[in-house]
C-alpha positions in Angstrom: 4.3 3.1 -29.1 1.7 1.7 -26.9 -2.1 1.2 -27.6 -4.1 -1.0 -26.0 -6.4 -2.6 -27.9 -9.6 -0.5 -27.9 -6.9 1.7 -30.4 -6.1 4.0 -27.9 -2.2 5.3 -27.2 -1.1 5.2 -24.3 1.7 7.9 -23.5 1.6 8.7 -20.3 2.7 6.7 -17.2 2.1 7.9 -13.4 4.3 6.5 -11.7 4.4 6.1 -7.6 7.1 5.5 -5.5 5.1 4.8 -2.2 2.7 4.2 -0.1 3.2 5.7 2.3 1.4 9.2 3.0 2.5 11.9 5.9 -1.2 12.6 6.6 -4.6 11.0 6.7 -7.0 12.2 5.0 -11.0 10.4 5.8 -11.5 10.4 2.0 -8.3 8.3 2.1 -8.0 6.0 4.4 -9.3 5.0 7.8 -7.9 6.9 10.7 -6.0 3.8 12.3 -4.3 4.4 8.6 -3.3 1.7 6.5 -0.9 -1.0 6.4 1.4 -0.6 4.7 3.9 -1.9 2.8 7.1 -3.2 4.5 10.4 -1.5 2.6 12.3 -4.5 1.5 8.3 -4.4 -1.4 9.6 -1.0 -2.8 10.7 -0.7 -5.9 13.9 1.6 -5.1 15.7 3.7 -7.1 17.1 1.9 -9.7 14.2 -0.2 -9.4 12.0 3.2 -10.6 15.1 4.5 -13.2 15.4 1.2 -14.8 11.1 -0.3 -14.5 11.1 3.8 -16.8 13.8 3.8 -19.3 11.9 0.3 -20.1 8.4 1.8 -20.9 9.7 5.4 -22.6 11.5 2.9 -25.0 8.1 1.9 -25.6 6.8 5.1 -26.6 5.8 6.8 -22.8 6.7 9.7 -22.5 5.4 12.0 -19.9 5.4 9.8 -16.3 3.4 11.3 -13.2 5.1 10.8 -9.7 3.1 10.1 -7.4 2.7 8.1 -3.9 1.0 8.0 -1.8 2.9 11.5 -0.5 6.4 10.6 -3.0 8.6 13.4 -0.8 7.6 10.5 2.2 10.8 9.5 0.5 14.0 10.7 1.3 15.8 9.7 -2.0 13.5 11.0 -4.5 15.4 13.1 -6.2 18.1 10.6 -7.3 15.2 9.4 -9.2 13.8 13.0 -10.1 17.8 13.9 -11.7 18.2 10.5 -13.1 14.7 10.3 -15.0 15.2 15.2 -16.1 18.2 13.1 -18.0 16.5 10.5 -19.7 16.3 11.0 -23.2 12.3 10.3 -24.9 10.5 11.5 -21.6 9.3 15.3 -22.7 7.7 15.4 -19.5 7.9 14.9 -15.2 5.6 16.3 -13.0 4.2 15.6 -9.8 1.7 15.7 -7.6 2.4 16.5 -3.9 0.4 17.4 -0.5 2.4 20.3 -0.8 4.0 19.7 3.6 7.6 18.2 2.8 7.8 20.3 -0.5 9.8 22.8 0.5 13.4 22.1 1.8 13.1 20.6 -2.9 11.7 24.3 -4.7 14.6 24.9 -6.1 16.6 21.5 -6.8 13.4 20.9 -9.6 13.6 24.2 -10.6 17.4 23.1 -11.4 16.4 20.3 -13.3 13.4 22.0 -15.1 10.8 20.4 -12.9 7.8 22.7 -14.0 4.4 20.9 -13.4 3.6 20.5 -10.1 -0.2 19.0 -9.2 -0.8 20.3 -5.3 -3.9 18.2 -3.2 -5.3 21.2 -1.1 -9.4 20.0 -0.5 -10.1 23.1 1.9 -8.7 26.8 1.5 -10.1 26.7 5.8 -7.7 25.9 8.1 -10.5 24.3 10.6 -11.9 22.0 7.6 -7.5 21.0 6.0 -7.2 20.3 9.8 -10.5 17.9 10.1 -9.9 16.8 6.4 -6.3 15.2 6.5 -6.0 15.0 10.5 -2.7 16.4 10.5 -1.7 20.4 11.4 0.2 20.8 8.4 -2.3 24.2 6.5 0.1 26.4 7.5 2.8 24.4 5.6 1.4 23.7 2.7 -0.1 27.6 2.5 3.7 28.7 2.9 4.4 26.1 0.3 1.3 26.2 -2.7 2.3 30.6 -2.7 6.1 30.0 -3.6 5.8 27.1 -6.0 3.2 29.5 -7.6 5.4 33.1 -6.6 8.1 31.2 -8.8 7.0 29.8 -11.7 5.8 26.8 -11.7 2.7 25.5 -13.0 0.6 24.9 -11.0 -2.7 22.6 -11.0 -4.3 22.6 -7.1 -6.5 19.4 -7.0 -9.8 20.0 -4.7 -12.4 16.9 -4.0 -15.8 17.5 -3.6 -16.7 15.7 -0.7 -20.3 16.6 0.2 -20.4 17.8 4.2 -17.3 18.5 4.3 -15.6 20.6 2.0 -18.6 22.1 -0.7 -18.5 25.6 1.8 -15.0 25.9 0.3 -15.2 25.3 -3.0 -16.5 29.1 -4.2 -13.2 30.2 -1.9 -10.0 27.9 -3.1 -11.5 29.3 -6.3 -10.0 32.5 -5.7 -7.1 31.8 -6.3 -7.3 31.3 -9.9 -8.6 35.1 -9.6 -5.6 36.0 -8.3 -2.8 33.9 -9.2 -2.2 31.8 -12.8 -2.7 28.6 -11.5 -5.7 25.9 -12.5 -8.3 24.4 -10.0 -8.7 21.3 -10.7 -12.5 19.8 -8.6 -12.2 16.6 -8.3 -15.7 14.0 -7.2 -15.3 12.5 -4.8 -13.5 8.3 -6.0 -15.0 5.2 -3.4 -10.4 4.5 -2.8 -10.3 5.0 1.2 -9.7 2.2 2.7 -13.0 0.3 3.0 -13.9 2.8 5.5 -17.0 3.9 3.1 -18.8 2.8 0.3 -21.0 4.4 -2.3 -23.4 4.4 -6.2 -24.1 7.5 -6.1 -22.6 11.6 -5.4 -24.6 14.5 -4.5 -21.7 16.8 -5.6 -20.9 15.5 -8.9 -19.6 17.3 -12.1 -22.0 18.9 -13.3 -23.2 19.6 -9.6 -19.7 22.0 -8.5 -21.1 23.0 -12.2 -23.8 24.5 -11.3 -22.8 26.0 -8.0 -19.7 27.8 -9.9 -22.8 30.0 -12.2 -24.3 30.4 -9.5 -21.8 33.3 -8.6 -19.8 33.5 -11.6 -22.5 32.8 -14.6 -20.5 34.2 -18.1 -17.8 31.1 -16.9 -16.5 29.8 -20.7 -15.2 26.8 -21.6 -11.5 26.1 -22.9 -10.4 24.0 -25.3 -9.2 20.7 -23.8 -5.7 18.3 -25.6 -8.8 14.7 -25.9 -6.8 13.1 -23.7 -7.8 16.3 -20.6 -8.9 14.7 -18.0 -10.6 18.4 -16.9 -12.7 19.9 -18.7 -11.3 23.4 -18.2 -13.2 26.8 -17.9 -12.3 30.2 -17.9 -13.1 33.3 -16.1 -12.8 36.7 -17.2 -11.0 38.9 -15.1 -9.4 36.4 -12.8 -5.4 35.6 -13.4 -5.8 31.0 -13.9 -8.4 28.7 -14.9 -10.9 26.4 -14.2 -11.9 23.0 -14.2 -14.2 19.5 -12.8 -13.1 16.1 -13.2 -15.5 13.3 -13.7 -13.3 10.7 -12.1 -16.0 9.3 -10.1 -18.5 9.9 -13.7 -15.6 8.5 -15.8 -16.3 10.3 -19.0 -12.8 10.5 -21.0 -12.2 6.9 -21.1 -12.3 7.2 -24.8 -9.8 8.7 -24.6 -7.5 8.1 -22.0 -4.2 8.1 -22.5 -2.8 6.6 -19.1 -0.7 3.7 -17.5 -0.1 2.6 -13.5 2.4 1.5 -11.8 2.3 0.9 -8.2 5.1 1.9 -5.7 5.1 -2.0 -5.9 5.3 -3.0 -9.0 1.8 -3.6 -9.9 0.6 -2.3 -13.7 -2.7 -0.4 -13.6 -4.1 -0.4 -16.8 -7.7 1.5 -14.6 -8.2 2.6 -11.8 -10.9 1.1 -11.1 -9.1 -2.9 -12.1 -7.5 -4.7 -9.9 -3.5 -4.9 -10.3 -2.5 -7.5 -13.9 0.6 -7.7 -13.6 4.0 -7.8 -11.5 7.2 -6.4 -13.3 8.9 -5.9 -9.3 8.4 -9.6 -9.4 10.4 -10.1 -13.2 12.9 -7.5 -12.6 14.8 -9.6 -9.1 13.4 -12.6 -11.2 15.6 -12.6 -14.3 16.6 -9.1 -14.9 15.3 -9.5 -18.6 13.9 -6.3 -19.5 12.9 -8.0 -22.7 10.1 -10.2 -20.2 8.6 -6.7 -18.8 7.7 -5.0 -22.0 6.2 -8.6 -22.9 4.6 -7.8 -19.7 3.5 -4.5 -20.2 2.8 -5.3 -23.8 0.3 -8.4 -22.7 -2.3 -5.3 -20.1 -1.8 -2.8 -22.4 -3.8 -5.7 -24.6 -6.2 -6.4 -21.7 -7.6 -3.3 -20.4 -10.8 -2.2 -20.0 -12.7 0.1 -22.2 -14.3 2.0 -19.6 -13.8 2.8 -15.7 -17.9 1.1 -15.1 -16.5 -2.2 -17.3 -13.6 -2.1 -15.2 -15.9 -2.0 -11.8 -17.9 -4.9 -13.2 -14.9 -7.4 -13.3 -13.1 -5.7 -10.3 -16.2 -5.6 -7.6 -14.0 -5.4 -4.6 -11.8 -2.6 -6.3 -12.8 -0.7 -3.9 -11.2 -2.2 -0.4 -8.1 0.1 -1.7 -7.4 3.1 -0.6 -6.1 5.5 -2.6 -1.9 5.8 -1.6 -1.7 2.4 -2.1 -2.0 2.8 -5.9 -0.5 5.8 -7.1 -3.7 8.1 -6.9 
């Protein structure tokens, strides 16, 4: 069992498989993109699998595959097949922008993968293309509907961006009226490759809720697991649910059960902290599973208590792009 220095049990790993993305979302990186790492610095599929097995042996029982965009990696399904056979791993989920997932949907079903998070920051095509800087709306929309109708547990992640997409909050919520999905509204975070900085936001989770309440005053709160980052709600008559994630307000730090590993093997114990150890270098230099365990335990044993404490310690952390730290 992994327990940090604040007595929080860590059982959830967010595992980035690439820092690359085929979209150029303006809240994540500059228009020209960022300097993606060379392929030889990325963890190989075998290294990702071995690292996952080591972490499962330490008590991780849930792994979410992230990126960048995970399906940019042509060999991703090889990793998912290996994870699906890993004893002690109870939940494998994926976060994707749904541009490239289409050809793999049947394979994912056959491997028992059910939980898919789709990043979708606009339901209007023009708004989508302005934010992503790419013409991929139809592909995303079609793949999203296919995932929903083919029985996946789909959660839609919508980041509320002032002056960009907040007019789409209520329209995207309509998806939960017609489909059994969870639409989750996230606060914007300043991990954008240095393209913009800010210390406060207008569209925090309270403002989002007030906006939704103006249209649906009878929504009610649902019980959620203690470790959930999402505060979840139901609107009477809706097939699905909605939630808000206070990713900038950081109200959920006290029950955080997450650990992040970047695509280059960095251990990140808090989204607002700098990487503390690199497991790729240890793996390639020594091959020692015990040494990797030692470094993971050391990192987990020195976590910041909150994201605000981490931010205070690592003041330059916002120069990162979300795609380089695994979301």
